[in-house]
CSV table of C-alpha atoms in Angstrom, one decimal:
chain,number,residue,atom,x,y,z
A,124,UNK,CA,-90.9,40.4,8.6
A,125,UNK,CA,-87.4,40.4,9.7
A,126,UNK,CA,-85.0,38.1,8.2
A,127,UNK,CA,-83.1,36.3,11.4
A,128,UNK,CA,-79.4,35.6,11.0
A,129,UNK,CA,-77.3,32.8,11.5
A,130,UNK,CA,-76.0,35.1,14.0
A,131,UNK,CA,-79.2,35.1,16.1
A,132,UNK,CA,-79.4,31.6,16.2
A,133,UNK,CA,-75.9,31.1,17.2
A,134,UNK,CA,-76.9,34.0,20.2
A,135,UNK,CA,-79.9,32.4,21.3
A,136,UNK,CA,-79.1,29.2,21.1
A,137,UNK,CA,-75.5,29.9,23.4
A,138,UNK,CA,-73.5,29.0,20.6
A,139,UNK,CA,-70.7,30.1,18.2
A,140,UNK,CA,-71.7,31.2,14.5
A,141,UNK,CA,-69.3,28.4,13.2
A,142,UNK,CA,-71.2,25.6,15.6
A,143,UNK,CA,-74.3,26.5,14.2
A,144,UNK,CA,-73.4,26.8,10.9
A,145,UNK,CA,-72.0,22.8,11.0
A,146,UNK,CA,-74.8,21.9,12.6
A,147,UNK,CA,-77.3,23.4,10.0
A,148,UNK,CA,-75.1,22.1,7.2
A,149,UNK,CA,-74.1,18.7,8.4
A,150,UNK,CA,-70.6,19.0,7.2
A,151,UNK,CA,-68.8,19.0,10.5
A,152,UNK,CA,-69.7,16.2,13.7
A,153,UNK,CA,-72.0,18.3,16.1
A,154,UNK,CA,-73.0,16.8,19.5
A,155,UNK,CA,-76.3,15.7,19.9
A,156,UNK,CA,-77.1,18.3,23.0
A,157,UNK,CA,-75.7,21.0,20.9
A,158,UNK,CA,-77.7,20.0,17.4
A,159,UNK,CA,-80.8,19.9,20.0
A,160,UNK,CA,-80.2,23.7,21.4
A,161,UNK,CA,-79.4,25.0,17.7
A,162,UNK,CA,-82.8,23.4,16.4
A,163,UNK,CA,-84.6,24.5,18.9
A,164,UNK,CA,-83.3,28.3,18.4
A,165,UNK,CA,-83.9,28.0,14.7
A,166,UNK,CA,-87.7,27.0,15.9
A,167,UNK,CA,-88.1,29.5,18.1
A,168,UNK,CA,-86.9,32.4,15.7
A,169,UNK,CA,-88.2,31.2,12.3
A,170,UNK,CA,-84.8,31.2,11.1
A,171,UNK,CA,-84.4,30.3,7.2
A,172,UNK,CA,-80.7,29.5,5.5
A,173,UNK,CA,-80.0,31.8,2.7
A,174,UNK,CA,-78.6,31.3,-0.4
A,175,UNK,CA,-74.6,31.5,1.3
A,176,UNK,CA,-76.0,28.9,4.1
A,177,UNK,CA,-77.5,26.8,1.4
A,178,UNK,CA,-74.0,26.4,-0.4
A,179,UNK,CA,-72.1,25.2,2.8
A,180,UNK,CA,-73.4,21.5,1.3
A,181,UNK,CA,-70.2,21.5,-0.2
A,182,UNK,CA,-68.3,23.1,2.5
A,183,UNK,CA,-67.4,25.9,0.2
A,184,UNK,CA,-69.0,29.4,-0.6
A,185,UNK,CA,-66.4,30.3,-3.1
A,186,UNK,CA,-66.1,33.8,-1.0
A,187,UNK,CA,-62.1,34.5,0.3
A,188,UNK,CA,-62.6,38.1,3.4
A,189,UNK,CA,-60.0,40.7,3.6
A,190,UNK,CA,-59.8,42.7,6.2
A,191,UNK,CA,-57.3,45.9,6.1
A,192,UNK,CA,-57.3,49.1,7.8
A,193,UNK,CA,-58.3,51.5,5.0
A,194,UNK,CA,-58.4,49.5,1.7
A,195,UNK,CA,-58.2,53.1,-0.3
A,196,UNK,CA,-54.2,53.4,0.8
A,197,UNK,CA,-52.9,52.9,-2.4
A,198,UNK,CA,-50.8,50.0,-0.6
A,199,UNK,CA,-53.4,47.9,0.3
A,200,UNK,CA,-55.4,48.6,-3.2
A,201,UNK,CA,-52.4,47.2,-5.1
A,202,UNK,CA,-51.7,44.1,-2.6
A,203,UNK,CA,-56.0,43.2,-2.6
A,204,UNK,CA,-55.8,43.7,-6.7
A,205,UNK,CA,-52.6,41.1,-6.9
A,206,UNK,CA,-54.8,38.9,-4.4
A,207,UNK,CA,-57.8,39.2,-6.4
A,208,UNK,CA,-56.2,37.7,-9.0
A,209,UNK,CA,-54.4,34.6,-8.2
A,210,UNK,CA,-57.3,33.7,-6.2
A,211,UNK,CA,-60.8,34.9,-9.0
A,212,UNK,CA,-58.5,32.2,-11.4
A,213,UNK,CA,-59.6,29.6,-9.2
A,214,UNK,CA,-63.3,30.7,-9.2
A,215,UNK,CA,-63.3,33.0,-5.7
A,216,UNK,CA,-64.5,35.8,-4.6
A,217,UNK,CA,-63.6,38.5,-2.5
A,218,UNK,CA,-65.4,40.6,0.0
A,219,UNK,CA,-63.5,44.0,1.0
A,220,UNK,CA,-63.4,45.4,4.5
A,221,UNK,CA,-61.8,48.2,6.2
A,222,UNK,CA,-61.5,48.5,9.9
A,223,UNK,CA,-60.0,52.2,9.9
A,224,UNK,CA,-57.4,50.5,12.3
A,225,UNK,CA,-60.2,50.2,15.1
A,226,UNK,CA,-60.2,46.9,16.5
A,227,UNK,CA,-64.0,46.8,18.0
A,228,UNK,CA,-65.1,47.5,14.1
A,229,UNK,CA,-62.7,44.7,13.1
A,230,UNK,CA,-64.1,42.4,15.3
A,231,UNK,CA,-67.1,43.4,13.8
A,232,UNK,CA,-66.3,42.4,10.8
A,233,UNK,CA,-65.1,39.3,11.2
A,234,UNK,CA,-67.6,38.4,12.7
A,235,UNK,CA,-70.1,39.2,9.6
A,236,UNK,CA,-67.3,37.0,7.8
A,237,UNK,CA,-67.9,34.4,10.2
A,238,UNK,CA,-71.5,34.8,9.2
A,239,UNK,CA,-71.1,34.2,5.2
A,240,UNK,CA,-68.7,31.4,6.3
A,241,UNK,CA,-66.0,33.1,4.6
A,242,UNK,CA,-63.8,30.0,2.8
A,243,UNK,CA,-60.7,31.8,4.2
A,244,UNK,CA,-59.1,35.2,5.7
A,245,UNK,CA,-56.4,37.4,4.7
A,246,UNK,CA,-56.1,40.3,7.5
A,247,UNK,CA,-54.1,43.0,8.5
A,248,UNK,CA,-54.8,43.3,11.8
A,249,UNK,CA,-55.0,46.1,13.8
A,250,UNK,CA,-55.3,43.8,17.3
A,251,UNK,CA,-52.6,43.6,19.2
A,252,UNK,CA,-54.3,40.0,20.4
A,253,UNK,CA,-53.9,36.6,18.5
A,254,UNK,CA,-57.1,35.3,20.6
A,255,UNK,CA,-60.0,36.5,18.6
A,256,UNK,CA,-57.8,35.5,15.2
A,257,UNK,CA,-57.2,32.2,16.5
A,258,UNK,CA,-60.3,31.1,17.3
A,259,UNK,CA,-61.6,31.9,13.7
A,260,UNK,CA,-58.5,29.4,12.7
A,261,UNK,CA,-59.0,27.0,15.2
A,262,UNK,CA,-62.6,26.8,13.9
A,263,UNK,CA,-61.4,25.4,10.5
A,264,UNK,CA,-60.8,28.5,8.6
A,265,UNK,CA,-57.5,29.7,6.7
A,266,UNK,CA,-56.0,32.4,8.3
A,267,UNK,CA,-53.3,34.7,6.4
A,268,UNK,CA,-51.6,37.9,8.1
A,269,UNK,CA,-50.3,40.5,5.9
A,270,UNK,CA,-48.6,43.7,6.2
A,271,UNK,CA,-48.8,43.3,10.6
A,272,UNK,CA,-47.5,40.5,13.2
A,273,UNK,CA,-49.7,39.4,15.5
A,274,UNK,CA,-48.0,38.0,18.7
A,275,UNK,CA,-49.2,34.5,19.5
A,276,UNK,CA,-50.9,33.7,15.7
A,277,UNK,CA,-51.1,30.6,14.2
A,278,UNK,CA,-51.9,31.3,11.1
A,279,UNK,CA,-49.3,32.2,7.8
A,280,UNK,CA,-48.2,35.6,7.9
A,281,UNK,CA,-46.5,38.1,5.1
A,282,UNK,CA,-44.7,40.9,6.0
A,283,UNK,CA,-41.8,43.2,5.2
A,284,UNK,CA,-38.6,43.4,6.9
A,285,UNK,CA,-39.5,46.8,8.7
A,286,UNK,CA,-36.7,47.2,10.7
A,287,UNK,CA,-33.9,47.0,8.4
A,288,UNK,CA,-35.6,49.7,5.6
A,289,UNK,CA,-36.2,52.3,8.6
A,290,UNK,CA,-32.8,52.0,9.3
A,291,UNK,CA,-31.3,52.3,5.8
A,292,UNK,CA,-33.8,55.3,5.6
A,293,UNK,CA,-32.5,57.4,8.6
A,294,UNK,CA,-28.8,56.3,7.8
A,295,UNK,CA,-29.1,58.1,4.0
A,296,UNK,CA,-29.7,61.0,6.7
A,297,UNK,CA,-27.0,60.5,8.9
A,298,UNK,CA,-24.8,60.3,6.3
A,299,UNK,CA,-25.7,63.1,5.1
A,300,UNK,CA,-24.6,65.1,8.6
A,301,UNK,CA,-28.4,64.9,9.9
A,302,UNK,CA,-28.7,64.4,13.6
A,303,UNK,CA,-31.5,66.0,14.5
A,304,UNK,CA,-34.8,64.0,12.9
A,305,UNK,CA,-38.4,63.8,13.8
A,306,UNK,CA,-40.1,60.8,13.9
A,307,UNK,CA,-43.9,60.4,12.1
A,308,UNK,CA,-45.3,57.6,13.1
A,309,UNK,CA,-48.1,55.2,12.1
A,310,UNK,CA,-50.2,53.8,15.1
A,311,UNK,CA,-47.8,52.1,17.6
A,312,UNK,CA,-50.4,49.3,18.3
A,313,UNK,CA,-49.4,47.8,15.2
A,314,UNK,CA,-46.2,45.5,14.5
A,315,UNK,CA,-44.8,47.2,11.6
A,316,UNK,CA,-45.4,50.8,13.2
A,317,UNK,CA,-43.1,49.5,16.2
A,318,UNK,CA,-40.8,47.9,13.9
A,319,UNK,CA,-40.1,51.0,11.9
A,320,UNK,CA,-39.4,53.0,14.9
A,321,UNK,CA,-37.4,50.5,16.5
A,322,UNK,CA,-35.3,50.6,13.2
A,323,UNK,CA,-34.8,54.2,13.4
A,324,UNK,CA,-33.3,53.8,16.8
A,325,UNK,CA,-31.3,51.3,15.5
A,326,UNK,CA,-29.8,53.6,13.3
A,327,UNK,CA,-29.4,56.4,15.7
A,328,UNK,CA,-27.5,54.0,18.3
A,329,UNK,CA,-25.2,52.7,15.6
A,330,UNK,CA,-24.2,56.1,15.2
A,331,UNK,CA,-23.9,57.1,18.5
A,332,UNK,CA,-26.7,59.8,18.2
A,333,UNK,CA,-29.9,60.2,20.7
A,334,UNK,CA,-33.2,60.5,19.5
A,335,UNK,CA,-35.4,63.0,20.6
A,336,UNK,CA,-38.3,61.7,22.3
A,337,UNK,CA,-40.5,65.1,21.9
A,338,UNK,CA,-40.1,64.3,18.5
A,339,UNK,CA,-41.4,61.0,18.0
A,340,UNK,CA,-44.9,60.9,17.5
A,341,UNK,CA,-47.6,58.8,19.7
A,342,UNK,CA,-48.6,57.5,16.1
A,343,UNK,CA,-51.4,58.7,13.6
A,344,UNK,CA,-53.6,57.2,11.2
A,345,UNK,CA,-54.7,59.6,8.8
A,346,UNK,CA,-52.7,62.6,6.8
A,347,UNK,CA,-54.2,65.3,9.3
A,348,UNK,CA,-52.6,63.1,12.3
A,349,UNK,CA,-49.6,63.3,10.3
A,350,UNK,CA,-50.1,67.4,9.7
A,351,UNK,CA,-51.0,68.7,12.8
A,352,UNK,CA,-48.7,66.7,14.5
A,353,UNK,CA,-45.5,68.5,12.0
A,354,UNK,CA,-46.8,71.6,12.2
A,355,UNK,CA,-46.8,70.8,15.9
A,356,UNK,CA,-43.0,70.5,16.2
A,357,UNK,CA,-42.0,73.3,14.1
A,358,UNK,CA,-43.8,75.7,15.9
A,359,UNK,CA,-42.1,78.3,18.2
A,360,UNK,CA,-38.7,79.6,18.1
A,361,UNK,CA,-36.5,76.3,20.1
A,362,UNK,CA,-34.8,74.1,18.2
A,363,UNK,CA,-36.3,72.5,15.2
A,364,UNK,CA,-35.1,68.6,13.4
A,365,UNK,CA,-33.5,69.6,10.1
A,366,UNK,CA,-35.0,66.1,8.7
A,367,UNK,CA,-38.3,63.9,9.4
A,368,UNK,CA,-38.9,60.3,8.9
A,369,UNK,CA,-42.2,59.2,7.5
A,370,UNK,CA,-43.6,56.1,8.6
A,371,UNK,CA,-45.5,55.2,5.7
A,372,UNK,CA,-46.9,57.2,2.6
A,373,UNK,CA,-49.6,58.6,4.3
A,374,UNK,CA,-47.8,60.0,6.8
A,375,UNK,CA,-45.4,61.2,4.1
A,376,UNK,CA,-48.7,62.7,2.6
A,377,UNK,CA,-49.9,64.6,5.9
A,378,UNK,CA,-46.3,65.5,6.5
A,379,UNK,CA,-45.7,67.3,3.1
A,380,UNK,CA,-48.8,69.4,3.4
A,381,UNK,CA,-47.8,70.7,6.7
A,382,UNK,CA,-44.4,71.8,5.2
A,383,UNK,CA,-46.1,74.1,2.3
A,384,UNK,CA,-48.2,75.2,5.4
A,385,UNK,CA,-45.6,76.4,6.8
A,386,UNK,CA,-43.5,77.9,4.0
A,387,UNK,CA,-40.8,75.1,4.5
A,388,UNK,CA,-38.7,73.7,1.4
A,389,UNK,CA,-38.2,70.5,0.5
A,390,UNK,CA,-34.9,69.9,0.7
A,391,UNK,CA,-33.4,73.5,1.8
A,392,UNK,CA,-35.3,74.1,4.9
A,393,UNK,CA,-36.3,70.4,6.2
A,394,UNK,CA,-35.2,66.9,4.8
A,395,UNK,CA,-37.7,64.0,4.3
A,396,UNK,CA,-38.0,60.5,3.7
A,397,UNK,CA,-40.8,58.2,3.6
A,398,UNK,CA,-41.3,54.5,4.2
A,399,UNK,CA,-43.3,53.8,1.2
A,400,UNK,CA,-44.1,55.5,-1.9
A,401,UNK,CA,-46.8,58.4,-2.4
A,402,UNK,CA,-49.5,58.0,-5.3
A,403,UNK,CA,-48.5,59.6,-8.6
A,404,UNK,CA,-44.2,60.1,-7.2
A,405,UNK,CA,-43.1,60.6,-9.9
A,406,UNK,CA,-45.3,64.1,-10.6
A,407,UNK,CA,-43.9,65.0,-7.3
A,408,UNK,CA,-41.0,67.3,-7.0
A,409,UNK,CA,-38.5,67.1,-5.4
A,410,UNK,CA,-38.4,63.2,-5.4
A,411,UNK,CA,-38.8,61.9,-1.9
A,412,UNK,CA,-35.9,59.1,-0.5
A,413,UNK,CA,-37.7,56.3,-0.2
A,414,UNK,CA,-38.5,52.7,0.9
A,415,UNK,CA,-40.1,51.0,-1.9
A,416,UNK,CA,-42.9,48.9,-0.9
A,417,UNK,CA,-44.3,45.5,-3.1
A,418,UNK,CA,-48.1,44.9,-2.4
A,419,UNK,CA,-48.4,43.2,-5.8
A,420,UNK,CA,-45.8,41.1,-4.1
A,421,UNK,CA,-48.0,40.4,-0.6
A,422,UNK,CA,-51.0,40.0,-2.6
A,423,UNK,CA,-49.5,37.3,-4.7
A,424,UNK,CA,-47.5,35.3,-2.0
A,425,UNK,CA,-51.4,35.7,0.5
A,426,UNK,CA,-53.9,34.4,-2.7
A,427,UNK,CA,-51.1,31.3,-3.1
A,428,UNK,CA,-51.1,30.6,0.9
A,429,UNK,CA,-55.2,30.1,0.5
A,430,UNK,CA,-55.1,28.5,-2.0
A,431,UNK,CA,-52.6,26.0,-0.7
A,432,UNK,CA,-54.8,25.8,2.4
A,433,UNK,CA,-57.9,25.4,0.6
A,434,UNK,CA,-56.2,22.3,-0.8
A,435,UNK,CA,-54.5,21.3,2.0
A,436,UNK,CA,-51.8,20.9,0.7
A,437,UNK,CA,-49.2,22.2,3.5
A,438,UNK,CA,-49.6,21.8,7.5
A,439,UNK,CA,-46.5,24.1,8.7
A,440,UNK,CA,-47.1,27.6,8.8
A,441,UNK,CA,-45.6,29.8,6.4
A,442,UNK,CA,-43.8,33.3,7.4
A,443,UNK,CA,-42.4,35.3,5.0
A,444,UNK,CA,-40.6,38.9,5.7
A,445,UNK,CA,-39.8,40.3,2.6
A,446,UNK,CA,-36.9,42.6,2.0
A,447,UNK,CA,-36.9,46.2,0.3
A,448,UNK,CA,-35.2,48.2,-1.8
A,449,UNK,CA,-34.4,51.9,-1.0
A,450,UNK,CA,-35.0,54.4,-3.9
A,451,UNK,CA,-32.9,57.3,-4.0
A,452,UNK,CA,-34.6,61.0,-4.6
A,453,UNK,CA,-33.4,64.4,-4.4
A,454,UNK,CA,-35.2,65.2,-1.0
A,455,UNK,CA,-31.9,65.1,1.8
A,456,UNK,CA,-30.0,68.0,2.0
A,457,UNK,CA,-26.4,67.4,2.8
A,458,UNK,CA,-25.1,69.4,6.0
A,459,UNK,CA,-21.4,67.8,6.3
């Protein structure tokens, strides 16, 4: 027989997961015509708490969600390690979930978080909508952004200052005589991917240089986004950017291959530089310019904003933007 889910009541019954859940556990005030329609539904479908249900007694299942976009980008593996850690010491858990920067599959997911009555939620959001987030906060659990803004959240957020490390980026090229770069965006539906760009302009206008729109990308989520999309621009025989700005290290990854593709040198034929570091840099020659990212850092700062929320210890929200330090490789060719 079928196992029926919290999730089926809540449906049936014409009620949120997080209603239902309060109502079946007594640990929240439920009205009486609500608590009537929820017992009903739980009648009607045989439903039976499981073991997670049975531990919201204590209105705590010792389980923390995280929700990022692909959790093998080496960036989000080394922030979700750092979280693990400050927050397993207190005796959580986590459950890992990528969204692949869809947002119907991240609604998805936090809805099967809603489900196990997650005790809190670190995200990076790939919804450009606080509404969805907000309810989940509203509801009574933590909500902690990382790595993306979302406009209109209430909720504690860590970030890194995006716009000022584009910009020092694309001014090592200008200062080394470049003036024609491409742009290899990350998906533009996301805070930091605008940020970045919006930094690169930044740098462009404050030397008096246009940017090229036909080379700015729409944006791209994987490394063959990132490929076909350089291969794209050098192709033909009409002017080609002598440098190209990666939005993040997977970008930087797609971006590379399409250069040995094409039988393009690193730094002779086309500059690079890369917002974030690729895995294993240092095996890498020649070294790329880069931003250096911290995830340990995000990962530390998110596990002590749930736990501080957990607690209750704090009521104001918390927003940290965390600056970055460039590292300087061997991958800019100097034309002046």
């Amino acid at each position: 027989m079928k196992n029926v889910t919290i999730k089926e009541v809540a449906a049936h019954a014409g009620m949120s997961i997080t209603t239902v859940s309060r109502a079946l556990n007594n640990n929240y005030p439920v009205s009486a015509e609500a608590r009537e329609k929820i017992e009903r539904a739980v009648a009607e479908l045989g439903y039976r708490p499981n073991l997670v249900a049975r531990s919201l007694k204590s209105n705590n299942t010792g389980i923390i969600g995280l929700v990022v976009a692909d959790i093998s980008n080496r960036f989000f593996m080394k922030a979700a390690r750092k979280l693990e850690d400050v927050v397993s010491a207190q005796g959580y858990q986590i459950i890992y979930a990528s969204s692949d920067g869809n947002v119907e599959k991240e609604h998805q997911i936090l809805s099967m978080f809603e489900e196990r009555c997650v005790d809190a939620l670190v995200i990076a959001s790939s919804d450009s909508s606080s509404s969805h987030l907000n309810n989940i906060a509203g509801n009574g659990t933590p909500v902690i952004a990382i790595d993306r803004k979302v406009p209109g959240l209430q909720a504690d957020i860590v970030v890194e200052d995006n716009r000022d490390s584009s910009y020092q980026l694309v001014e090592a090229l200008i200062q080394k005589g470049h003036t024609e770069i491409a742009v290899n965006n990350v998906l533009m539906n996301i805070s930091s991917g605008k940020e970045r760009l919006e930094g690169v302009r930044m740098a462009m206008q404050a030397y008096g240089l246009p940017l090229r729109e036909e080379w700015v990308s729409r944006g791209g989520f994987t490394s063959d986004d990132a490929r076909q999309w350089v291969k794209q621009i050098f192709a033909g025989n009409g002017l080609k950017p002598t440098a190209v700005f990666c939005a993040n290290n997977v970008m930087t990854e797609g971006t590379l291959l399409a250069l040995e593709e094409l039988n393009l040198r690193i730094p002779e034929d086309v500059s690079v530089v890369s917002f974030g570091e690729l895995p294993m840099h240092q095996l890498i020659q020649p070294q790329i310019e880069s931003v250096v990212q911290d995830p340990f850092r995000i990962g530390q700062l998110a596990g002590e904003l749930v736990l501080m929320r957990l607690k209750g210890e704090k009521e104001d929200f918390c927003h940290y933007e965390l600056p970055l330090k460039l590292k300087h490789g061997n991958s800019i060719r100097s034309l002046s």
